[in-house]
Amino acid sequence: MQSLTSTCSCRAFTAAHVLTLSLYRSKLNPSTTKVVYDGFKIVLEGMANMTDGAPWPWKAIPQTILQFAKLVERSLDLPAKIHDLIREISQLIATLFNVRKEESSAHQSELTSFVEVFFADMQRIIIRLRVVEKTHPAKAFLLTDRANAILQDESARMQEALVRLQTRFMAYTAYTVESILKCVTRIQSTVDTARTEVQPTISNTARLPGRSNVFNGRDESVNAIVKLICASLCACIAIMGSGGIGKTSLSLAVIYDERVVGVVGDSRYFVSVEGASDVGAAAKLLAGQLGLPESSDPLSAAISHLETIPRGLLIVDDLETLLFSNTAAAQRETERMLQRLAGIPTLTLIITSRGAVPPNGIRWSYAPSAGLETISLPAARETFEQIAGRPDLASERNALDTLLTNVDCMPLAVTLLAQLAQLKNPPSQLLQRWHRTKTGFIRSDGDDRESSVDVSIQISLDLLEGTRNGMEGQQLLSICAHLPDGLRPSVFEQLYTHFNDIHGARDLLFKFALVSIGPENELKMLSPVRHFVSKHHPMAMNHAAALRKIYFEIAASGPKRMDENFSRLAQNVAPEYGNLTSFLLHLIDIEEPSQELFDAIEAVSEYAYWTVPSTTLREAFCQRLDAHPVWLAPCLKDVARTHLRQAEYALAVANLHAARKLYTTLGDKFQEAVCGWLLGRCRRMQDDFDSAERELLAAKDTFIELGDEGDAAQCAQELGTICILREDYAQAVVHFTSARDVFKRCGDRLGAAQCTQSLGLIPLLLGNFAEADAELQSALAEFEALAVLSGMANCRLILANLRSHQNDYDSAEKHLATARELYMRTGERNGLAYCHLTIGQVRHAQGRLQDAMENFSIAEEIHTAIGNQRLATDCREWIAKLRDS
């Protein structure tokens, strides 16, 4: 076995030596470069396997040289410094080869030690060059100053190593470089002859790239393209879109489609021009994929070859570097190349490229105006689950869907997240990482565009930067990055004076598919792109100031309270609510607290309170207000109001106690009383009626002392609700009637409507349905006039109970369906739980027991989650009754 290992190692050593010499030789004889590469890469791969059992470092020789060869191969025109390095490596390997062959066992240990150091140096060269390669957008990494500096440095190291080795083992350098070059010449001639003889038997499809068997959500696109290919000899198809959207995957799905194979046969070709620096380099790649010998005009040779094919399909992948060249001449040259290919009467041409606008001068059979879009949530979920291969994802469905939605179901992000899930990262944990670092963690082991969302996005930004108006395009993109709902036309026009050519910048972003045009002509970005840009490319100061002024004005134009003007004023804020939230959060992070910022946050949060309750802005602002109790106290109080609305009673109580303590310190008795009134409501919802009554009576007395009868009436309203829960209906009527009179006198339509609703509930509980119906219909009409979603939902829920008592189940179901939708829109979990409880009761009365059981279970789960144990117990009793029946 030792003898066999030694023989294999020697053969591998010889192959490595000959390959490096061949690489050096390719400078002198470029016509055989590709042949030598292809032949000796195969030899090295075989030798790498053969030496797998050899001792270190001898087994590393073929693997290391193979890595270096593949790295060098990615440059079509090898610079002088690469040749210098190859020459020195070649000489060193020649010396090592002879010493390995002749050296006595006494020197083997010393030689092995030297070889180990040498190949560690080789690995360092490979790593350094790879870093440059992965970080250079055009992949012309071998031509960069940085790469040349690396090569110069490492070349000097290799020269020193060669001198040291030849000095130490002078007696054994009998083989000269000249004699080995003669050997290489003979081998090149042999490979040339073999290639000429074998070429006709090689299948064209052997050169096609592999494809993943995970491909979802593109059936409509695949079918549309395949239909065109089957129906025409020479269709022209442009698959455009943003980076990471799945353009290459779609093209591969088409080229491997059995319908395409049946029509085109083996005349299917795929060439990636990602690394091509110009059309000449791209033409060489195309000719190589067609299996043609090198020539002075590879494009003409390729076209002549394709014209002889009865029916062919050519995919030119990754065209963006050529299409978006920073010189107009280079762009025109690329377009002329594509026009010549498109003019072949029996060829279907498919191109893929970043961007939204296909090249000029070609009638495209397929080129969607918006480019390729993201996949649907079900398709993204299926892709994730197929790649992750984990059977335990069912319990993580909500977290998974949220995660996929947060990355806009971008195929590259979905794929990389699924690969992370393979490493035992559940979706809930991945979601937490997304909230902390956004796109930064969505990557695999590599550093290229297929392995990192950040790298993929940066490539597009680098292409943008290289254009004439790229700087303004970048600045406009930085603005869009803070606006998740899109840069709307009204805001866009207000930014006009802050750009030299804002319309040109917008057109450029659309051209590069960095933005899309929404249904209302807003500029929208994919979520991963938006988060990457906002983190790494901040807005210019003048643009940030302009946007601040615009959005503060929008916030100030919104409703300040729930009244007859709410619906009209809400339209000022509603279309921009997501943008306002995002931009204000940005300002909270970067600005010192101010009255202006506080007012904007309060205005947007108050709108949200009555529509889709959220504590996001106020809670974020609270973190910055330790030194500002005047702003912290109202923020805490209003956070508590929202928690109360969302049935988060424990959080509401904690925030109210903190707010009341601050108000006491500030000497604000009125706000202390407001906190007491809100605490009374919380305690009532927690079924702690005695504590609730004490808080409410104390707050009412303070309001009366301060001469505020409106807020005293709100306390009376809450006391009336407690009386209903205690079944003291007479006293409840007294509280609600007196409160309604005060609200009407003060012009508080919402408070009066709420009292009317409660006065309709009392006769319902007493069985007086006609009186109840009249009061409830009056209340519902007022809520609808005010556009108060929660009031509409509560009133319909009570009306559903009324109709159920009247055995009018169809009407009850309609009210409940509407109420459930409204509760889901407002996020009011307590109301939603009541709704499901009522649905269960109605279904039970109809004999639909399984449906009733499901709704009682949902209601019980929600009531338990929000701490409403009394109603949770009621639900469990209903469930037990159904199980026993």
JSON list of C-alpha atoms in Angstrom, two decimals, residues 258-363:
[
{"chain": "A", "resi": 258, "resn": "GLU", "atom": "CA", "xyz": [-39.17, 18.35, -21.57]},
{"chain": "A", "resi": 259, "resn": "ARG", "atom": "CA", "xyz": [-41.27, 20.27, -24.08]},
{"chain": "A", "resi": 260, "resn": "VAL", "atom": "CA", "xyz": [-38.24, 22.36, -25.06]},
{"chain": "A", "resi": 261, "resn": "VAL", "atom": "CA", "xyz": [-36.04, 19.27, -25.22]},
{"chain": "A", "resi": 262, "resn": "GLY", "atom": "CA", "xyz": [-38.60, 17.64, -27.52]},
{"chain": "A", "resi": 263, "resn": "VAL", "atom": "CA", "xyz": [-38.55, 20.60, -29.92]},
{"chain": "A", "resi": 264, "resn": "VAL", "atom": "CA", "xyz": [-34.91, 21.72, -29.79]},
{"chain": "A", "resi": 265, "resn": "GLY", "atom": "CA", "xyz": [-33.14, 18.47, -28.92]},
{"chain": "A", "resi": 266, "resn": "ASP", "atom": "CA", "xyz": [-29.46, 18.71, -28.02]},
{"chain": "A", "resi": 267, "resn": "SER", "atom": "CA", "xyz": [-28.96, 22.13, -29.65]},
{"chain": "A", "resi": 268, "resn": "ARG", "atom": "CA", "xyz": [-29.40, 23.90, -26.33]},
{"chain": "A", "resi": 269, "resn": "TYR", "atom": "CA", "xyz": [-26.62, 26.17, -25.15]},
{"chain": "A", "resi": 270, "resn": "PHE", "atom": "CA", "xyz": [-26.00, 28.17, -21.99]},
{"chain": "A", "resi": 271, "resn": "VAL", "atom": "CA", "xyz": [-23.24, 30.73, -21.52]},
{"chain": "A", "resi": 272, "resn": "SER", "atom": "CA", "xyz": [-22.68, 32.96, -18.50]},
{"chain": "A", "resi": 273, "resn": "VAL", "atom": "CA", "xyz": [-20.92, 36.22, -19.34]},
{"chain": "A", "resi": 274, "resn": "GLU", "atom": "CA", "xyz": [-20.74, 37.39, -15.74]},
{"chain": "A", "resi": 275, "resn": "GLY", "atom": "CA", "xyz": [-16.94, 37.57, -15.80]},
{"chain": "A", "resi": 276, "resn": "ALA", "atom": "CA", "xyz": [-16.65, 39.06, -19.29]},
{"chain": "A", "resi": 277, "resn": "SER", "atom": "CA", "xyz": [-15.15, 42.55, -19.28]},
{"chain": "A", "resi": 278, "resn": "ASP", "atom": "CA", "xyz": [-16.20, 43.31, -22.87]},
{"chain": "A", "resi": 279, "resn": "VAL", "atom": "CA", "xyz": [-17.97, 41.85, -25.89]},
{"chain": "A", "resi": 280, "resn": "GLY", "atom": "CA", "xyz": [-14.77, 40.22, -27.13]},
{"chain": "A", "resi": 281, "resn": "ALA", "atom": "CA", "xyz": [-14.42, 38.27, -23.90]},
{"chain": "A", "resi": 282, "resn": "ALA", "atom": "CA", "xyz": [-18.11, 37.32, -24.01]},
{"chain": "A", "resi": 283, "resn": "ALA", "atom": "CA", "xyz": [-17.70, 36.08, -27.61]},
{"chain": "A", "resi": 284, "resn": "LYS", "atom": "CA", "xyz": [-14.79, 33.89, -26.52]},
{"chain": "A", "resi": 285, "resn": "LEU", "atom": "CA", "xyz": [-16.94, 32.38, -23.77]},
{"chain": "A", "resi": 286, "resn": "LEU", "atom": "CA", "xyz": [-19.73, 31.72, -26.28]},
{"chain": "A", "resi": 287, "resn": "ALA", "atom": "CA", "xyz": [-17.38, 30.10, -28.77]},
{"chain": "A", "resi": 288, "resn": "GLY", "atom": "CA", "xyz": [-15.94, 27.96, -26.00]},
{"chain": "A", "resi": 289, "resn": "GLN", "atom": "CA", "xyz": [-19.41, 26.75, -24.96]},
{"chain": "A", "resi": 290, "resn": "LEU", "atom": "CA", "xyz": [-20.11, 25.85, -28.59]},
{"chain": "A", "resi": 291, "resn": "GLY", "atom": "CA", "xyz": [-16.91, 23.81, -28.64]},
{"chain": "A", "resi": 292, "resn": "LEU", "atom": "CA", "xyz": [-15.27, 25.92, -31.32]},
{"chain": "A", "resi": 293, "resn": "PRO", "atom": "CA", "xyz": [-11.50, 26.40, -31.73]},
{"chain": "A", "resi": 294, "resn": "GLU", "atom": "CA", "xyz": [-10.15, 29.81, -30.85]},
{"chain": "A", "resi": 295, "resn": "SER", "atom": "CA", "xyz": [-10.17, 32.35, -33.66]},
{"chain": "A", "resi": 296, "resn": "SER", "atom": "CA", "xyz": [-9.53, 36.03, -34.31]},
{"chain": "A", "resi": 297, "resn": "ASP", "atom": "CA", "xyz": [-13.31, 36.66, -34.60]},
{"chain": "A", "resi": 298, "resn": "PRO", "atom": "CA", "xyz": [-15.02, 34.33, -32.12]},
{"chain": "A", "resi": 299, "resn": "LEU", "atom": "CA", "xyz": [-18.42, 36.05, -32.41]},
{"chain": "A", "resi": 300, "resn": "SER", "atom": "CA", "xyz": [-18.60, 35.55, -36.18]},
{"chain": "A", "resi": 301, "resn": "ALA", "atom": "CA", "xyz": [-17.43, 31.98, -35.76]},
{"chain": "A", "resi": 302, "resn": "ALA", "atom": "CA", "xyz": [-20.14, 31.34, -33.14]},
{"chain": "A", "resi": 303, "resn": "ILE", "atom": "CA", "xyz": [-22.85, 32.89, -35.30]},
{"chain": "A", "resi": 304, "resn": "SER", "atom": "CA", "xyz": [-21.73, 30.91, -38.36]},
{"chain": "A", "resi": 305, "resn": "HIS", "atom": "CA", "xyz": [-21.91, 27.72, -36.28]},
{"chain": "A", "resi": 306, "resn": "LEU", "atom": "CA", "xyz": [-25.36, 28.56, -34.87]},
{"chain": "A", "resi": 307, "resn": "GLU", "atom": "CA", "xyz": [-26.68, 29.33, -38.35]},
{"chain": "A", "resi": 308, "resn": "THR", "atom": "CA", "xyz": [-25.97, 25.73, -39.38]},
{"chain": "A", "resi": 309, "resn": "ILE", "atom": "CA", "xyz": [-28.25, 24.33, -36.64]},
{"chain": "A", "resi": 310, "resn": "PRO", "atom": "CA", "xyz": [-31.81, 23.50, -37.80]},
{"chain": "A", "resi": 311, "resn": "ARG", "atom": "CA", "xyz": [-33.25, 24.69, -34.49]},
{"chain": "A", "resi": 312, "resn": "GLY", "atom": "CA", "xyz": [-31.36, 25.98, -31.50]},
{"chain": "A", "resi": 313, "resn": "LEU", "atom": "CA", "xyz": [-31.76, 27.64, -28.11]},
{"chain": "A", "resi": 314, "resn": "LEU", "atom": "CA", "xyz": [-29.11, 29.92, -26.61]},
{"chain": "A", "resi": 315, "resn": "ILE", "atom": "CA", "xyz": [-29.23, 31.40, -23.11]},
{"chain": "A", "resi": 316, "resn": "VAL", "atom": "CA", "xyz": [-26.87, 34.30, -22.45]},
{"chain": "A", "resi": 317, "resn": "ASP", "atom": "CA", "xyz": [-26.85, 34.66, -18.67]},
{"chain": "A", "resi": 318, "resn": "ASP", "atom": "CA", "xyz": [-25.72, 37.54, -16.41]},
{"chain": "A", "resi": 319, "resn": "LEU", "atom": "CA", "xyz": [-25.57, 40.25, -19.06]},
{"chain": "A", "resi": 320, "resn": "GLU", "atom": "CA", "xyz": [-25.69, 43.18, -16.66]},
{"chain": "A", "resi": 321, "resn": "THR", "atom": "CA", "xyz": [-21.96, 43.92, -16.58]},
{"chain": "A", "resi": 322, "resn": "LEU", "atom": "CA", "xyz": [-21.95, 44.34, -20.37]},
{"chain": "A", "resi": 323, "resn": "LEU", "atom": "CA", "xyz": [-25.35, 46.02, -20.66]},
{"chain": "A", "resi": 324, "resn": "PHE", "atom": "CA", "xyz": [-24.58, 48.58, -17.99]},
{"chain": "A", "resi": 325, "resn": "SER", "atom": "CA", "xyz": [-21.03, 49.35, -19.03]},
{"chain": "A", "resi": 326, "resn": "ASN", "atom": "CA", "xyz": [-20.10, 52.92, -18.16]},
{"chain": "A", "resi": 327, "resn": "THR", "atom": "CA", "xyz": [-19.31, 53.77, -21.79]},
{"chain": "A", "resi": 328, "resn": "ALA", "atom": "CA", "xyz": [-21.96, 54.23, -24.43]},
{"chain": "A", "resi": 329, "resn": "ALA", "atom": "CA", "xyz": [-19.73, 52.61, -27.05]},
{"chain": "A", "resi": 330, "resn": "ALA", "atom": "CA", "xyz": [-19.44, 49.41, -25.02]},
{"chain": "A", "resi": 331, "resn": "GLN", "atom": "CA", "xyz": [-23.21, 49.32, -24.50]},
{"chain": "A", "resi": 332, "resn": "ARG", "atom": "CA", "xyz": [-23.82, 49.72, -28.24]},
{"chain": "A", "resi": 333, "resn": "GLU", "atom": "CA", "xyz": [-21.32, 46.96, -28.94]},
{"chain": "A", "resi": 334, "resn": "THR", "atom": "CA", "xyz": [-23.21, 44.66, -26.57]},
{"chain": "A", "resi": 335, "resn": "GLU", "atom": "CA", "xyz": [-26.51, 45.52, -28.22]},
{"chain": "A", "resi": 336, "resn": "ARG", "atom": "CA", "xyz": [-25.02, 44.82, -31.68]},
{"chain": "A", "resi": 337, "resn": "MET", "atom": "CA", "xyz": [-23.82, 41.41, -30.50]},
{"chain": "A", "resi": 338, "resn": "LEU", "atom": "CA", "xyz": [-27.30, 40.56, -29.24]},
{"chain": "A", "resi": 339, "resn": "GLN", "atom": "CA", "xyz": [-28.89, 41.87, -32.43]},
{"chain": "A", "resi": 340, "resn": "ARG", "atom": "CA", "xyz": [-26.67, 39.60, -34.52]},
{"chain": "A", "resi": 341, "resn": "LEU", "atom": "CA", "xyz": [-27.63, 36.60, -32.37]},
{"chain": "A", "resi": 342, "resn": "ALA", "atom": "CA", "xyz": [-31.31, 37.56, -32.50]},
{"chain": "A", "resi": 343, "resn": "GLY", "atom": "CA", "xyz": [-31.07, 37.74, -36.30]},
{"chain": "A", "resi": 344, "resn": "ILE", "atom": "CA", "xyz": [-30.31, 34.02, -36.66]},
{"chain": "A", "resi": 345, "resn": "PRO", "atom": "CA", "xyz": [-33.58, 32.69, -38.16]},
{"chain": "A", "resi": 346, "resn": "THR", "atom": "CA", "xyz": [-33.49, 29.30, -36.42]},
{"chain": "A", "resi": 347, "resn": "LEU", "atom": "CA", "xyz": [-32.28, 30.39, -32.98]},
{"chain": "A", "resi": 348, "resn": "THR", "atom": "CA", "xyz": [-34.31, 31.24, -29.88]},
{"chain": "A", "resi": 349, "resn": "LEU", "atom": "CA", "xyz": [-32.35, 33.74, -27.82]},
{"chain": "A", "resi": 350, "resn": "ILE", "atom": "CA", "xyz": [-32.92, 34.06, -24.06]},
{"chain": "A", "resi": 351, "resn": "ILE", "atom": "CA", "xyz": [-31.05, 36.65, -22.04]},
{"chain": "A", "resi": 352, "resn": "THR", "atom": "CA", "xyz": [-31.02, 37.19, -18.29]},
{"chain": "A", "resi": 353, "resn": "SER", "atom": "CA", "xyz": [-29.89, 40.43, -16.73]},
{"chain": "A", "resi": 354, "resn": "ARG", "atom": "CA", "xyz": [-30.40, 42.67, -13.77]},
{"chain": "A", "resi": 355, "resn": "GLY", "atom": "CA", "xyz": [-32.60, 45.58, -14.68]},
{"chain": "A", "resi": 356, "resn": "ALA", "atom": "CA", "xyz": [-36.13, 46.16, -15.90]},
{"chain": "A", "resi": 357, "resn": "VAL", "atom": "CA", "xyz": [-35.57, 47.37, -19.47]},
{"chain": "A", "resi": 358, "resn": "PRO", "atom": "CA", "xyz": [-34.28, 44.90, -22.09]},
{"chain": "A", "resi": 359, "resn": "PRO", "atom": "CA", "xyz": [-31.62, 45.92, -24.65]},
{"chain": "A", "resi": 360, "resn": "ASN", "atom": "CA", "xyz": [-32.61, 48.12, -27.58]},
{"chain": "A", "resi": 361, "resn": "GLY", "atom": "CA", "xyz": [-32.90, 47.12, -31.23]},
{"chain": "A", "resi": 362, "resn": "ILE", "atom": "CA", "xyz": [-34.63, 43.76, -30.74]},
{"chain": "A", "resi": 363, "resn": "ARG", "atom": "CA", "xyz": [-38.31, 42.86, -30.94]}
]
